[in-house]
Structure formats: C-alpha cells, structure tokens
Tab-separated table of C-alpha atoms and ligand atoms in Angstrom:
chain	number	residue	atom	x	y	z
A	1	MET	CA	-42.155	144.222	219.420
A	2	ALA	CA	-43.192	142.746	216.063
A	3	LYS	CA	-46.286	140.566	216.149
A	4	VAL	CA	-46.665	137.540	213.875
A	5	LEU	CA	-49.915	135.722	213.170
A	6	ILE	CA	-50.044	132.079	212.122
A	7	ALA	CA	-53.367	131.918	210.246
A	8	THR	CA	-54.107	128.406	209.079
A	9	GLU	CA	-57.627	127.272	208.292
A	10	LYS	CA	-56.001	123.839	207.805
A	11	PRO	CA	-53.583	123.689	210.765
A	12	PHE	CA	-49.952	122.652	210.730
A	13	ALA	CA	-48.929	119.615	212.784
A	14	PRO	CA	-48.386	120.650	216.446
A	15	VAL	CA	-44.642	119.979	216.120
A	16	ALA	CA	-44.460	122.576	213.332
A	17	VAL	CA	-46.433	125.170	215.330
A	18	LYS	CA	-44.043	124.616	218.256
A	19	GLY	CA	-41.002	125.099	216.012
A	20	ILE	CA	-42.425	128.202	214.349
A	21	LYS	CA	-43.200	129.761	217.745
A	22	GLU	CA	-39.710	129.004	219.025
A	23	ILE	CA	-38.034	130.723	216.068
A	24	LEU	CA	-40.249	133.789	216.296
A	25	GLU	CA	-40.133	134.086	220.085
A	26	ASP	CA	-36.346	133.616	220.135
A	27	ALA	CA	-36.187	136.589	217.752
A	28	GLY	CA	-38.175	138.602	220.311
A	29	PHE	CA	-41.471	138.555	218.380
A	30	GLU	CA	-44.959	138.023	219.752
A	31	VAL	CA	-46.910	135.150	218.184
A	32	ALA	CA	-50.677	134.785	217.707
A	33	LEU	CA	-52.358	131.624	216.441
A	34	LEU	CA	-55.598	131.400	214.450
A	35	GLU	CA	-56.395	127.836	213.381
A	36	LYS	CA	-59.430	126.105	211.850
A	37	TYR	CA	-61.309	129.373	211.463
A	38	THR	CA	-64.582	129.158	209.598
A	39	GLN	CA	-65.445	132.853	209.197
A	40	LYS	CA	-63.489	135.421	207.222
A	41	SER	CA	-64.297	137.895	210.022
A	42	ASP	CA	-62.084	135.831	212.370
A	43	LEU	CA	-59.145	136.386	210.036
A	44	LEU	CA	-59.999	140.080	209.595
A	45	ASN	CA	-59.942	140.538	213.385
A	46	ALA	CA	-56.814	138.476	214.005
A	47	ILE	CA	-54.772	140.187	211.285
A	48	ALA	CA	-55.741	143.750	212.262
A	49	ASP	CA	-52.678	144.540	214.412
A	50	VAL	CA	-49.965	142.143	213.189
A	51	ASP	CA	-46.724	142.941	211.351
A	52	ALA	CA	-46.417	139.571	209.633
A	53	VAL	CA	-48.575	136.580	208.826
A	54	ILE	CA	-47.817	132.959	207.978
A	55	ILE	CA	-50.522	131.293	205.889
A	56	ARG	CA	-51.163	128.159	203.837
A	57	SER	CA	-53.999	128.186	201.295
A	58	ASP	CA	-55.707	130.904	203.345
A	59	ILE	CA	-57.153	133.694	201.201
A	60	ILE	CA	-55.387	137.018	201.515
A	61	ASP	CA	-57.449	139.344	199.337
A	62	ALA	CA	-57.735	143.134	199.206
A	63	GLU	CA	-60.250	143.170	202.089
A	64	VAL	CA	-57.937	141.182	204.362
A	65	LEU	CA	-54.981	143.361	203.381
A	66	SER	CA	-56.908	146.512	204.091
A	67	ALA	CA	-57.918	145.195	207.549
A	68	ALA	CA	-54.226	144.528	208.307
A	69	LYS	CA	-53.158	148.004	209.343
A	70	ASN	CA	-49.559	147.147	210.343
A	71	LEU	CA	-48.854	144.310	207.920
A	72	LYS	CA	-45.439	144.261	206.258
A	73	ILE	CA	-45.058	140.677	205.116
A	74	VAL	CA	-47.165	137.640	204.188
A	75	VAL	CA	-45.378	134.303	203.930
A	76	ARG	CA	-47.239	131.497	202.233
A	77	ALA	CA	-45.778	128.355	203.841
A	78	GLY	CA	-45.833	126.380	200.633
A	79	ALA	CA	-45.386	126.752	196.912
A	80	GLY	CA	-48.506	128.196	195.265
A	81	TYR	CA	-49.455	131.791	196.062
A	82	ASP	CA	-52.563	132.103	193.895
A	83	ASN	CA	-54.482	132.613	197.176
A	84	VAL	CA	-52.819	135.994	197.728
A	85	ASP	CA	-53.805	139.159	195.863
A	86	LEU	CA	-50.299	140.180	194.860
A	87	GLU	CA	-51.343	143.424	193.228
A	88	ALA	CA	-53.245	144.597	196.315
A	89	ALA	CA	-50.268	143.595	198.497
A	90	THR	CA	-47.856	145.568	196.319
A	91	LYS	CA	-50.168	148.598	196.439
A	92	LYS	CA	-50.133	148.404	200.239
A	93	GLY	CA	-46.349	147.983	200.326
A	94	VAL	CA	-46.681	144.448	201.721
A	95	CYS	CA	-44.015	141.896	200.786
A	96	VAL	CA	-45.316	138.442	199.792
A	97	MET	CA	-43.095	135.355	199.893
A	98	ASN	CA	-43.493	131.614	199.472
A	99	THR	CA	-41.232	128.798	200.691
A	100	PRO	CA	-40.412	126.975	197.446
A	101	GLY	CA	-39.581	123.285	197.591
A	102	GLN	CA	-40.250	122.826	201.289
A	103	ASN	CA	-43.317	120.628	200.899
A	104	ALA	CA	-42.444	119.175	197.477
A	105	ASN	CA	-41.606	115.635	198.590
A	106	ALA	CA	-44.876	115.316	200.506
A	107	VAL	CA	-46.890	116.295	197.426
A	108	ALA	CA	-44.849	113.987	195.180
A	109	GLU	CA	-45.397	111.027	197.515
A	110	LEU	CA	-49.137	111.629	197.413
A	111	VAL	CA	-49.053	111.441	193.594
A	112	PHE	CA	-47.993	107.817	193.935
A	113	GLY	CA	-50.449	107.175	196.762
A	114	LEU	CA	-53.220	108.263	194.408
A	115	LEU	CA	-51.790	106.346	191.454
A	116	VAL	CA	-51.392	103.015	193.229
A	117	TYR	CA	-54.908	103.399	194.652
A	118	CYS	CA	-56.155	104.038	191.112
A	119	VAL	CA	-54.387	101.236	189.247
A	120	ARG	CA	-55.322	98.712	191.965
A	121	ASN	CA	-58.981	99.590	191.385
A	122	MET	CA	-59.303	101.383	194.704
A	123	TYR	CA	-58.489	98.161	196.543
A	124	ASN	CA	-61.855	96.630	195.638
A	125	GLY	CA	-60.492	93.101	195.338
A	126	THR	CA	-60.347	92.949	191.520
A	127	SER	CA	-57.185	92.557	189.470
A	128	GLY	CA	-55.461	95.865	188.730
A	129	THR	CA	-52.257	96.877	186.977
A	130	GLU	CA	-48.765	97.995	187.950
A	131	LEU	CA	-46.916	101.255	187.441
A	132	MET	CA	-43.677	99.614	186.303
A	133	GLY	CA	-42.961	100.145	182.612
A	134	LYS	CA	-45.810	102.639	182.149
A	135	THR	CA	-45.257	106.068	180.586
A	136	LEU	CA	-45.513	108.946	183.045
A	137	GLY	CA	-45.718	112.547	181.856
A	138	ILE	CA	-44.768	115.271	184.299
A	139	HIS	CA	-46.519	118.485	183.330
A	140	ALA	CA	-44.194	121.207	184.712
A	141	TYR	CA	-40.799	120.312	186.117
A	142	GLY	CA	-40.513	122.380	189.275
A	143	ASN	CA	-39.766	121.169	192.789
A	144	VAL	CA	-42.697	118.753	192.920
A	145	GLY	CA	-42.163	117.531	189.360
A	146	ARG	CA	-38.534	116.727	190.121
A	147	ASN	CA	-39.517	114.677	193.175
A	148	VAL	CA	-42.178	112.868	191.156
A	149	ALA	CA	-39.496	111.933	188.593
A	150	ARG	CA	-37.189	110.609	191.324
A	151	ILE	CA	-39.902	108.399	192.841
A	152	ALA	CA	-41.227	107.288	189.418
A	153	LYS	CA	-37.807	105.893	188.571
A	154	GLY	CA	-37.993	103.754	191.719
A	155	PHE	CA	-41.259	102.350	190.377
A	156	GLY	CA	-39.524	101.567	187.061
A	157	MET	CA	-41.664	103.982	185.047
A	158	ASP	CA	-40.735	105.498	181.694
A	159	VAL	CA	-40.615	109.197	182.600
A	160	TYR	CA	-41.244	112.230	180.329
A	161	ALA	CA	-41.664	115.917	181.126
A	162	PHE	CA	-42.815	119.108	179.490
A	163	ASP	CA	-41.932	122.486	180.967
A	164	PRO	CA	-41.397	125.516	178.726
A	165	PHE	CA	-39.713	127.372	181.607
A	166	CYS	CA	-37.211	124.685	182.594
A	167	PRO	CA	-34.066	124.168	180.482
A	168	ALA	CA	-34.007	120.777	178.728
A	169	GLU	CA	-30.605	119.913	180.225
A	170	VAL	CA	-31.984	120.229	183.787
A	171	ILE	CA	-34.683	117.677	182.966
A	172	GLU	CA	-32.363	115.372	181.010
A	173	LYS	CA	-29.813	115.340	183.826
A	174	ASP	CA	-32.452	113.539	185.928
A	175	GLY	CA	-32.801	110.828	183.278
A	176	VAL	CA	-36.166	112.202	182.178
A	177	LYS	CA	-37.104	112.568	178.494
A	178	VAL	CA	-38.000	116.081	177.387
A	179	LEU	CA	-41.079	116.738	175.269
A	180	ASN	CA	-41.709	120.024	173.530
A	181	SER	CA	-45.399	120.655	173.985
A	182	ALA	CA	-48.293	119.745	176.244
A	183	GLU	CA	-49.910	118.012	173.243
A	184	GLU	CA	-46.862	115.797	172.849
A	185	LEU	CA	-46.848	114.961	176.572
A	186	TYR	CA	-50.517	113.974	176.656
A	187	THR	CA	-50.205	111.984	173.414
A	188	THR	CA	-47.146	110.082	174.639
A	189	CYS	CA	-48.027	109.343	178.255
A	190	LYS	CA	-50.613	106.987	179.678
A	191	ILE	CA	-50.334	108.706	183.063
A	192	VAL	CA	-49.949	112.482	183.412
A	193	SER	CA	-49.148	114.215	186.699
A	194	LEU	CA	-50.029	117.914	186.815
A	195	HIS	CA	-47.734	120.418	188.493
A	196	ILE	CA	-48.585	123.694	186.799
A	197	PRO	CA	-49.509	126.697	188.939
A	198	ALA	CA	-52.907	128.400	188.613
A	199	THR	CA	-52.271	131.569	186.613
A	200	PRO	CA	-54.465	133.478	184.133
A	201	GLU	CA	-52.630	131.547	181.356
A	202	THR	CA	-53.058	128.063	182.856
A	203	LYS	CA	-56.595	128.326	184.256
A	204	GLN	CA	-58.926	125.848	182.478
A	205	SER	CA	-56.064	124.925	180.142
A	206	ILE	CA	-56.411	121.186	180.781
A	207	ASN	CA	-59.346	120.628	178.500
A	208	TYR	CA	-61.094	118.064	176.323
A	209	ALA	CA	-58.791	118.625	173.344
A	210	LEU	CA	-55.694	117.886	175.421
A	211	LEU	CA	-57.019	115.036	177.555
A	212	SER	CA	-58.574	113.228	174.602
A	213	LYS	CA	-55.055	112.798	173.187
A	214	MET	CA	-54.092	110.463	176.043
A	215	PRO	CA	-53.551	106.796	175.173
A	216	LYS	CA	-56.160	104.172	176.086
A	217	GLY	CA	-56.308	103.688	179.854
A	218	GLY	CA	-55.185	107.277	180.455
A	219	ILE	CA	-54.956	108.562	184.022
A	220	LEU	CA	-54.689	112.212	185.015
A	221	VAL	CA	-53.437	112.869	188.533
A	222	ASN	CA	-53.835	116.412	189.815
A	223	THR	CA	-52.063	117.499	192.974
A	224	ALA	CA	-51.702	121.062	191.654
A	225	ARG	CA	-54.811	123.251	191.485
A	226	LYS	CA	-58.418	122.560	190.506
A	227	GLU	CA	-58.599	125.825	188.560
A	228	VAL	CA	-56.262	124.524	185.836
A	229	ILE	CA	-58.869	121.941	184.793
A	230	ASN	CA	-61.790	122.749	182.529
A	231	GLU	CA	-64.185	120.770	184.713
A	232	GLU	CA	-67.097	120.768	182.300
A	233	GLU	CA	-64.883	119.342	179.541
A	234	LEU	CA	-63.336	116.819	181.933
A	235	GLU	CA	-66.832	115.590	182.740
A	236	LYS	CA	-67.605	115.276	179.018
A	237	LEU	CA	-64.375	113.371	178.453
A	238	MET	CA	-65.173	110.949	181.265
A	239	ALA	CA	-68.578	110.375	179.697
A	240	ASP	CA	-67.062	109.801	176.234
A	241	ARG	CA	-64.104	107.673	177.332
A	242	GLU	CA	-64.847	104.787	179.619
A	243	ASP	CA	-61.148	104.049	179.988
A	244	PHE	CA	-60.163	107.463	181.412
A	245	ARG	CA	-59.535	108.015	185.122
A	246	TYR	CA	-59.053	111.192	187.170
A	247	MET	CA	-57.388	111.302	190.594
A	248	ALA	CA	-57.336	114.645	192.367
A	249	ASP	CA	-55.990	116.130	195.557
A	250	ILE	CA	-58.223	119.110	195.014
A	251	LYS	CA	-61.927	118.420	194.875
A	252	PRO	CA	-63.371	119.650	191.568
A	253	GLY	CA	-66.575	121.709	191.561
A	254	ASN	CA	-68.395	118.761	189.969
A	255	ALA	CA	-66.943	116.147	192.381
A	256	ASP	CA	-70.372	114.872	193.469
A	257	VAL	CA	-71.451	114.175	189.880
A	258	LEU	CA	-68.156	112.485	188.992
A	259	ALA	CA	-68.143	110.394	192.189
A	260	GLU	CA	-71.691	109.220	191.584
A	261	LYS	CA	-71.259	108.436	187.889
A	262	TYR	CA	-67.722	107.058	187.921
A	263	PRO	CA	-66.950	105.582	191.357
A	264	LEU	CA	-64.028	103.515	190.037
A	265	ARG	CA	-62.650	106.174	187.695
A	266	PHE	CA	-62.665	109.234	189.918
A	267	PHE	CA	-61.333	109.990	193.367
A	268	ALA	CA	-60.703	113.272	195.168
A	269	THR	CA	-59.319	113.782	198.662
A	270	PRO	CA	-61.892	115.474	200.899
A	271	LYS	CA	-59.362	118.199	201.746
A	272	LYS	CA	-56.098	119.078	199.989
A	273	MET	CA	-53.698	116.559	201.525
A	274	GLY	CA	-50.523	116.821	199.420
A	275	ALA	CA	-48.567	118.954	201.861
A	276	GLN	CA	-50.307	117.616	204.942
A	277	THR	CA	-47.423	115.740	206.588
A	278	SER	CA	-45.610	116.773	209.740
A	279	GLU	CA	-42.320	116.824	207.793
A	280	ALA	CA	-43.708	119.204	205.156
A	281	ASN	CA	-45.364	121.343	207.849
A	282	VAL	CA	-42.065	121.588	209.715
A	283	ASN	CA	-40.056	122.311	206.555
A	284	ALA	CA	-42.413	124.964	205.195
A	285	GLY	CA	-43.514	126.435	208.536
A	286	LEU	CA	-40.029	126.853	209.946
A	287	ALA	CA	-38.757	128.264	206.657
A	288	ALA	CA	-41.614	130.795	206.762
A	289	ALA	CA	-40.720	131.797	210.331
A	290	ARG	CA	-37.027	132.197	209.449
A	291	GLN	CA	-37.894	134.254	206.364
A	292	ILE	CA	-40.000	136.603	208.509
A	293	VAL	CA	-37.213	137.058	211.049
A	294	ASP	CA	-34.695	137.728	208.284
A	295	PHE	CA	-37.042	140.161	206.562
A	296	ILE	CA	-37.949	142.139	209.671
A	297	LYS	CA	-34.427	142.193	211.126
A	298	ASN	CA	-32.300	142.397	207.961
A	299	GLY	CA	-34.651	143.373	205.147
A	300	ASN	CA	-33.908	140.114	203.290
A	301	GLU	CA	-36.449	139.706	200.443
A	302	ARG	CA	-34.951	136.642	198.762
A	303	PHE	CA	-38.202	134.713	198.396
A	304	ARG	CA	-40.366	137.715	197.479
A	305	VAL	CA	-42.925	136.887	194.772
A	306	ASN	CA	-44.650	140.288	194.279
A	307	LYS	CA	-43.100	143.299	192.627
B	401	3PG	C1	-48.744	124.413	197.985
B	401	3PG	O1	-49.041	125.235	197.109
B	401	3PG	O2	-47.700	124.518	198.668
B	401	3PG	C2	-49.607	123.195	198.191
B	401	3PG	O3	-50.737	123.239	197.389
B	401	3PG	C3	-49.975	122.960	199.640
B	401	3PG	O4	-51.029	123.745	200.105
B	401	3PG	P1	-51.494	123.686	201.634
B	401	3PG	O5	-50.431	124.317	202.467
B	401	3PG	O6	-52.789	124.451	201.680
B	401	3PG	O7	-51.688	122.258	202.013
C-alpha cells in the first residue's frame, strides 16, 4: 500500500486536510500527517518510509531526499517550487510537481488587501488615497497576475503588464496594456505588483536602479518571493525617497529595520499569508492529492516540473 505524507510546517485548513485524506484513502493509500514541525529532523523521520509527499513552502533539499528511501513523488501544493532541490530530485528519480493556478485568486486578493491598507495609511485615521484611476503594473502575467488584473479592473485601475514569457495577445485580451521591459513598467506605473518566481535570473533583480524609476508616490507590493528583492538597495531607496512604500507578504531579512524606520511606508505579514485561505488550501491540496493518485496509479506526469 502506498504511503503519502502531508508535511506542512504551515498547515492547511482542516477542511482541506479532510478532503486530501479522503481522496488518498479512497485510492487505497495510507496517509501520515506532519504539521507545524519546528525541527528538520521531524521531517527527516516522517519522510523516511513514504512513497509520496504533499508540501507547501516546506524545504525539500538533498538531505531530505536522501532520507526518503521510498519516495517517488513530491507535490508542492501551490505555484512556486523554489523550495525543492529539483536537481537532487531528478538524480534520485523523484518526480516533482506543483499545482499551478490553484491558489492564485487567494494571492491576488491579498495584493489588494495590502494595497488598500497602504493607501489608507494603515487605517491610522488620516486622509489617504484611492486605487481608482491609478496605474498598476503587473510584473509577470501568470495565474496570479491574471487574477490581479481582473480585480484591478473592478477597482477602476489603469492596468499594465510586463512578461517576456507571455504572448502580448494573451495580456491584451484581458484589457491590459503590454509593456516591453521591466524598466518601462516601473517608469509607467505608480503601483507595481510582483509575480515573478525566484530563479537564479530573478534573484535580487528588483534593485535600486529599477525601483528608482517609479513615479512619485510609488508603491511596490510583493506577494511573490523575498529573494527577488535586493534588500540592501530597497533599504537605500526607502532612505532616499520619502514617498516610496513597500508592502510585502514575505518578510524581508531587514524587516525590523524597515518597520522601525518607516512604520507608515513598510508592512510585511508575519507569515506568508497569500495562499492561506481555506478555498486555496482545498483547491491546491485536493489537486495535489489527485495528482499523486494519478501518478501512482496511471503514471500521469502532467504537472511535472523537473526533468
Ligand atoms: C505559492 O508559491 O503557491 C505561494 O507562495 C503559497 O505558498 P504557501 O503554500 O507556503 O502559502
């Protein structure tokens, strides 16, 4: 009987765990649950004898993979898989998948939660501004970016996007204006929402040179990954530009300094909250469970992300 581990340092909503278990148990699999673990050794022990694992931002590195003697598949219930060592997985013959799009609406809604909080001066009683009529730049037009565009139109925003990997006609079809470079996006838009993945090419790519192009009153909202920001240069920019604000769903390394120096221009959620809704947990978690069943029973590798 195949054994599947749900390893989530940040747990799914109980309704999602119930649904995941049902799918796996109906398929005849055994399910083990490891939630809120604080030690890597807990994961190393729990993964030792399982055939499959469902994770979120949990780190699956070479050490974890080598402890997982029977592992055949890792499914990241979510979009980004920068937390999995793909090369080590491939070497071990382990298939890695994600569940693209399943939590995209939740993340996109949080973008606007952060933005309204920001432009209303963190609800401190002073007069803020509105989102209507403002320029919004979507940096990368994937599943989250698309949902951000849809919601932004409801707010009456003027929406632009830059994505070198997405055909212009896909973006234009959504009524979004296409820009041809990151420089153009940051120069044009007062508000930029980041949706690029963390890859060797994108890490630290959001730097002083780019951010300093933003119009007066610029706001950067980051629900993607902290690694894409050059944090030292962001700090310098915030020191140089009193009008610039940064809202993040992923606490930067220098969060304490920024929070102390710029209490009304910087906010970060204490824990990544973008995908933390029961709907997103159900969508991504159940998709992960179904993908595991289909992989183990039928060899379906549709959502495989490693070679
Ligand atoms: C993702 O890549 O899907 C999001 O960043 C959500 O991550 P989480 O599952 O750790 O909340």
